[in-house]
Short mmCIF file of C-alpha atoms in Angstrom, two decimals:
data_model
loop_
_atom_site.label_atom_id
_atom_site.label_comp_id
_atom_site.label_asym_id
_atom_site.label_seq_id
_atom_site.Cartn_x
_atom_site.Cartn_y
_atom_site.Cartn_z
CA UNK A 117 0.00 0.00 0.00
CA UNK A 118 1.34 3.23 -0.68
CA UNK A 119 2.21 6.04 1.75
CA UNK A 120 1.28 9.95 1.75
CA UNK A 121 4.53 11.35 1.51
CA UNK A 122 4.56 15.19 2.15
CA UNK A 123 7.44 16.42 -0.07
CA UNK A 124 9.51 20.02 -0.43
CA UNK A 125 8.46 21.50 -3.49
CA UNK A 126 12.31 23.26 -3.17
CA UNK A 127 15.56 22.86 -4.96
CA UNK A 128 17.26 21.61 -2.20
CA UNK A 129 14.87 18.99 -1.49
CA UNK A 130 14.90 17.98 -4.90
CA UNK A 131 17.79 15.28 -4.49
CA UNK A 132 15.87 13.58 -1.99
CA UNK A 133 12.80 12.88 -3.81
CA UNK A 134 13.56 13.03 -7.71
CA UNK A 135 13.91 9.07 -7.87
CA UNK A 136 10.91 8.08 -5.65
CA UNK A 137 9.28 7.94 -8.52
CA UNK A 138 11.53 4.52 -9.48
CA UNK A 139 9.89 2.13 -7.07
CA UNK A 140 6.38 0.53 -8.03
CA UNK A 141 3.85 3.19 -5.96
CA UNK A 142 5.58 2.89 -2.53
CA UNK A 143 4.85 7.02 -2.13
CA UNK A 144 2.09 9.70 -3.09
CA UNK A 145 3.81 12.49 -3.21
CA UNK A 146 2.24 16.08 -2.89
CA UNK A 147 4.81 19.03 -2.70
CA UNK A 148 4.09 22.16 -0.59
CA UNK A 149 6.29 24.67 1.54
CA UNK A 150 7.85 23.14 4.71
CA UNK A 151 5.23 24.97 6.94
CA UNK A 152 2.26 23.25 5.12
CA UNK A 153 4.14 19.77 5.34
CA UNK A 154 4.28 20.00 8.94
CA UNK A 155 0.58 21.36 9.37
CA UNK A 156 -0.44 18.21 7.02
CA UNK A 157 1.40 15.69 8.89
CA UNK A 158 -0.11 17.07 12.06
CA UNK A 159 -3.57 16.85 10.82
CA UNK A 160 -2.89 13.52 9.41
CA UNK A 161 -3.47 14.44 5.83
CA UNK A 162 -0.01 12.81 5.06
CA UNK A 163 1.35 9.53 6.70
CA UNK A 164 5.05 10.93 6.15
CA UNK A 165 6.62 14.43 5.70
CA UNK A 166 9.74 16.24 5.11
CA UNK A 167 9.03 18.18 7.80
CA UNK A 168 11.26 21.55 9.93
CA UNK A 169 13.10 20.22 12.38
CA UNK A 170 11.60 21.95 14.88
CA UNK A 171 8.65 20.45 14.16
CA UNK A 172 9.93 17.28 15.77
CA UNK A 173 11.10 18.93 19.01
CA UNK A 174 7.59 20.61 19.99
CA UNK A 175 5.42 18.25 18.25
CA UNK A 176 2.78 16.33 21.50
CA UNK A 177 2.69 13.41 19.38
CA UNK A 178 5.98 10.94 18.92
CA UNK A 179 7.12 11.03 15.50
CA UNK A 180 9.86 9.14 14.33
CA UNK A 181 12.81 10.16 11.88
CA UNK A 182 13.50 8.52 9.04
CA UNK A 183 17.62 7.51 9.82
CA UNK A 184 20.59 8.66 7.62
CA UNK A 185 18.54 11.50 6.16
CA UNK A 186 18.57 15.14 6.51
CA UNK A 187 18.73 18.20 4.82
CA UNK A 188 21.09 20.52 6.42
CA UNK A 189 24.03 22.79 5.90
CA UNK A 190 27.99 22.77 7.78
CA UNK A 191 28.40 26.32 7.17
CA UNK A 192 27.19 28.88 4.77
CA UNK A 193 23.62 27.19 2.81
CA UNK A 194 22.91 30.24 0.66
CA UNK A 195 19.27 29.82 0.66
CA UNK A 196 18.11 30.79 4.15
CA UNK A 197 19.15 34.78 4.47
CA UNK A 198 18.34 37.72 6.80
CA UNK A 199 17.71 40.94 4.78
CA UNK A 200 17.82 44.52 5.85
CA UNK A 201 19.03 48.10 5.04
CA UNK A 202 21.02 50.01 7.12
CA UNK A 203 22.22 48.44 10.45
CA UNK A 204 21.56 45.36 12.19
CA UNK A 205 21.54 46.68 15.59
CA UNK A 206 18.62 48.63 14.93
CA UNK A 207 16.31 46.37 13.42
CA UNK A 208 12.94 46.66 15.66
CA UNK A 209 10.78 44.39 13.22
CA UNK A 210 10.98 41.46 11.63
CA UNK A 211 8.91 40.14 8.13
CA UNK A 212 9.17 36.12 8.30
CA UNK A 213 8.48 34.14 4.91
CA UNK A 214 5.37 31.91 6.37
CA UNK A 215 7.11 28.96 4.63
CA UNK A 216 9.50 28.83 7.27
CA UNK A 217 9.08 27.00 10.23
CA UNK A 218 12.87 25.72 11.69
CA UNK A 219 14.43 28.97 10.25
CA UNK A 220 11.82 31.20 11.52
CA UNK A 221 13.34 29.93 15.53
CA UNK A 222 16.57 29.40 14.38
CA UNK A 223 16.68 33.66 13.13
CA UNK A 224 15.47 34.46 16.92
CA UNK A 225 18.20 32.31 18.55
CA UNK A 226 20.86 33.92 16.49
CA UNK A 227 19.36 37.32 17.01
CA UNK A 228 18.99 37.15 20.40
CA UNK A 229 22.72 34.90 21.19
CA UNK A 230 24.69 37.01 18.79
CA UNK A 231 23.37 40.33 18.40
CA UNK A 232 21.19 40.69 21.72
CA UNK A 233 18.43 41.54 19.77
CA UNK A 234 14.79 40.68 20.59
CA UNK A 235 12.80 42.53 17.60
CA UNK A 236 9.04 41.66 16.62
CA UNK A 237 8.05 39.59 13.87
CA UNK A 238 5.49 39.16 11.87
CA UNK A 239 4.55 36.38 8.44
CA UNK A 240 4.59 37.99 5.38
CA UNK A 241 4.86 36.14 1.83
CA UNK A 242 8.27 36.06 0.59
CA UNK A 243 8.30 39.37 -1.88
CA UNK A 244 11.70 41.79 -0.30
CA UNK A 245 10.27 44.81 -1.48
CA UNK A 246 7.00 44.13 0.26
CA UNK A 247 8.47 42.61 3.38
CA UNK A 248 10.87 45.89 3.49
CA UNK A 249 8.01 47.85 3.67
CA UNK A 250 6.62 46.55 6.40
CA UNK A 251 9.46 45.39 7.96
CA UNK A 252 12.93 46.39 9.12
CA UNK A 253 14.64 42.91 7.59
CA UNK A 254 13.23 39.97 6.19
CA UNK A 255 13.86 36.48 6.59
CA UNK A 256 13.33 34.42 3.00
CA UNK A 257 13.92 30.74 2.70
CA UNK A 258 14.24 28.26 -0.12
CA UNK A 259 14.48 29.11 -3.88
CA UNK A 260 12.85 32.35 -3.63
CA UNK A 261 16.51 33.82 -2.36
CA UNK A 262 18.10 33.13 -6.04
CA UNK A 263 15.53 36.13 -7.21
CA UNK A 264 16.46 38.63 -4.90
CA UNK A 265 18.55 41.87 -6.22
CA UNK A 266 20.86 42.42 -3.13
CA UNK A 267 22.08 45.54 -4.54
CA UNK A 268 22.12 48.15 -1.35
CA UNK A 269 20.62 45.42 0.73
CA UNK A 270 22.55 43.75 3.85
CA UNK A 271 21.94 39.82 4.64
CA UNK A 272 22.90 36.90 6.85
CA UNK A 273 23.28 33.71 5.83
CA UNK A 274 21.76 31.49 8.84
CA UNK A 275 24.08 28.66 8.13
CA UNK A 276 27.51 30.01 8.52
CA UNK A 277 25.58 31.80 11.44
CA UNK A 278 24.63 29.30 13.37
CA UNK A 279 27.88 26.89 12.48
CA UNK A 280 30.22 30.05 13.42
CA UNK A 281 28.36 30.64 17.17
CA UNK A 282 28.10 26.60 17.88
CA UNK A 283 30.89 24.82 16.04
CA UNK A 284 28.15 22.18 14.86
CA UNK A 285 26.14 21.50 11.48
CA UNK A 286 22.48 23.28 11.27
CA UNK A 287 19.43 20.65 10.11
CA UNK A 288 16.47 22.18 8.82
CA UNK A 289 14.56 19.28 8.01
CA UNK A 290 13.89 15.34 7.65
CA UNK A 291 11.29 12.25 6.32
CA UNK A 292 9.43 11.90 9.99
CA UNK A 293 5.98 10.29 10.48
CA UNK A 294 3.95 8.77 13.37
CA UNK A 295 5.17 5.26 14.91
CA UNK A 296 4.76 2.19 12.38
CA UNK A 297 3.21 5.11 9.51
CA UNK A 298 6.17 3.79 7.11
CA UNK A 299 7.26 0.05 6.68
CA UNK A 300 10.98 -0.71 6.50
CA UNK A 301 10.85 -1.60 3.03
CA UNK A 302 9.25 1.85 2.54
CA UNK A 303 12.13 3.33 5.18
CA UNK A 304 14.63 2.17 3.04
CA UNK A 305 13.35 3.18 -0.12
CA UNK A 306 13.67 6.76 1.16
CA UNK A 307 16.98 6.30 1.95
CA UNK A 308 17.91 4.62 -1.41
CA UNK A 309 16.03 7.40 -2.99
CA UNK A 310 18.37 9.95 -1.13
CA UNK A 311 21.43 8.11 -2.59
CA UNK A 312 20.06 7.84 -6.09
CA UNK A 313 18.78 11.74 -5.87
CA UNK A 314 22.54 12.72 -5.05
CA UNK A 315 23.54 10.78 -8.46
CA UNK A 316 21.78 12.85 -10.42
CA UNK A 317 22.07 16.38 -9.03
CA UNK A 318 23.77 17.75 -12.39
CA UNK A 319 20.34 16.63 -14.03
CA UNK A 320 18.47 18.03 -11.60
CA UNK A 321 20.24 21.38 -11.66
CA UNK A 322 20.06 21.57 -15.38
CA UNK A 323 16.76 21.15 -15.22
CA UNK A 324 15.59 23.21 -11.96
CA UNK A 325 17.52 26.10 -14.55
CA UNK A 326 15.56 25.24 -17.93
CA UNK A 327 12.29 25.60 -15.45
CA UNK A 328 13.08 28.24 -12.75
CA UNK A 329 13.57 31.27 -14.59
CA UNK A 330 16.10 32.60 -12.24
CA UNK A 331 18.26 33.06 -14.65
CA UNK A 332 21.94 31.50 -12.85
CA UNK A 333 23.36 28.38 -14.76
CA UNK A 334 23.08 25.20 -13.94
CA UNK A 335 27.16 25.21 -12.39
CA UNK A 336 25.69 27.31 -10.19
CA UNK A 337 22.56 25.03 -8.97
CA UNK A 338 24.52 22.03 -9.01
CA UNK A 339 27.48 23.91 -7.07
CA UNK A 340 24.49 25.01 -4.59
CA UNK A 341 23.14 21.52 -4.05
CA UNK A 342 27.13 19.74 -3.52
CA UNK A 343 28.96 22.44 -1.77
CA UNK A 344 25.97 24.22 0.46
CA UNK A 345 23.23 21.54 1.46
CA UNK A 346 24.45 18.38 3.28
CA UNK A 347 21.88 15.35 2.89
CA UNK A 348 23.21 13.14 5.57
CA UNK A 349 21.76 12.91 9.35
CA UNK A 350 24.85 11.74 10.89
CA UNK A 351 26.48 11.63 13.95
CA UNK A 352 26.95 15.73 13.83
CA UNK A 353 23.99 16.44 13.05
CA UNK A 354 22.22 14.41 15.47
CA UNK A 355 24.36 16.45 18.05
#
C-alpha cells in the first residue's frame, strides 16, 4: 500500500525525492512549503513528511525520523538569508516568509545569542520589497533567495551563522511520520532514494535552470546543491 509522503516543493529537497518515482507506488507524493508539510502531517493528511526540524522537538505526538537522512548545511547554505538596510543593531521588526518553520526559531536564537536583539516579527509572503516595507529585515527561505537583487541590501546567511556561534552543522529538516506510519521496506526506499537523488544532481540542476527562470546556470545550482546543502543525518547532526 502506498504512503502519503509530504514532499519540499524546493531545490534543495529535490535530491531527496527526484527518484521516488523509481519504485512501483511505494509514495504519493504532494509538494508544498515546509510549513504546510508539517501542518499536514499534524492533521494527518499525510502519513510521512519532510518536515522543519523543529517540528519534531515541539510536536505532542511521537514522531519518528527517518535515519541517515537530513537536509542541512555545515556552514554557509545560501538559501536561508536575513535581509535589511542600514544596520543590524537597529532592526525593531521582523517580516518572516510563512514557509519557514525551523528557520523562523533558528533567526530568533541567532538574534537574540549574537546580536542581543529581541525585535518583533510578523509572516509575510516572501516578496523583499513588500516585506521591506513593512518590515525592518526579512527572513526568506528556499528558492525564492536566487531572485532577490541584493544591490544596497545587507543579509545573513543562517548557516555560517549558526555553524560560526556553535561549532556544529544546522538541520532544517527530515522524512518523519507517526510510529509504524512507514514500513521498513518503505524506510529504506527513502533512503535509497536519497542516494540515487545525489547521483543525479547535475540533471536536476540543469533542469531546476531550464524551469526556474532565475536566470543562474546550472554550475551554479549544481554547485548550490554539492557544496551548500548536506543530505546526511549523521552523527553531527544528530548532536
Amino acid at each position: 500500500m502506498s504512503a502519503r509522503l509530504g514532499a519540499v516543493s524546493y531545490l534543495n529537497a529535490r535530491p531527496l525525492t527526484v527518484a521516488l518515482g523509481d519504485g512501483e507506488g511505494d509514495f504519493e507524493l504532494a509538494y508544498s512549503v515546509p510549513s504546510r508539510c508539517a501542518a499536514d502531517l499534524h492533521a494527518g493528511r499525510i502519513d510521512a513528511g519532510l518536515i522543519p526540524s523543529i517540528e519534531y522537538a515541539r510536536s505532542l505526538e511521537p514522531y519518528c525520523i527517518v535515519p541517515e537522512v537530513a537536509i542541512g548545511a555545515r556552514g554557509e547554505v545560501l538559501t536561508v538569508r536575513l535581509f535589511w538596510r542600514g544596520e543590524l543593531g537597529r532592526i525593531q521588526r521582523v517580516a518572516l516568509d510563512t514557509g519557514s518553520r525551523t528557520s523562523a526559531w533558528l533567526l530568533r536564537i541567532l538574534l537574540r545569542e549574537q546580536y542581543g536583539l529581541e525585535p518583533e516579527f510578523v509572516e509575510a509572503k516572501p516578496d523583499l520589497k513588500e516585506m521591506l516595507r513593512e518590515a525592518d529585515a526579512a527572513l526568506i527561505i528556499g528558492d525564492a533567495v536566487f531572485a532577490v537583487d541584493g544591490d544596497g541590501i545587507e543579509s545573513l546567511d543562517l548557516g555560517r551563522e549558526w555553524v560560526g556561534m556553535t561549532g556544529h552543522p544546522f538541520v532544517f529538516a527530515f522524512w518523519a511520520g507517526r510510529p509504524e506510519a512507514l514500513n521498513p521496506g518503505q524506510v529504506e526506499a527513502l533512503i535509497a532514494g536519497r542516494d540515487a537523488g545525489l547521483s543525479r544532481v547535475v540533471a536536476v540542476a540543469a533542469d531546476f535552470a531550464r524551469r526556474s527562470g532565475y536566470g543562474q546556470s546550472p554550475e551554479f545550482y549544481a554547485r548550490y546543491l554539492i557544496d551548500h546543502i548536506r543530505f546526511e543525518l549523521g552523527t553531527a547532526e544528530l548532536k
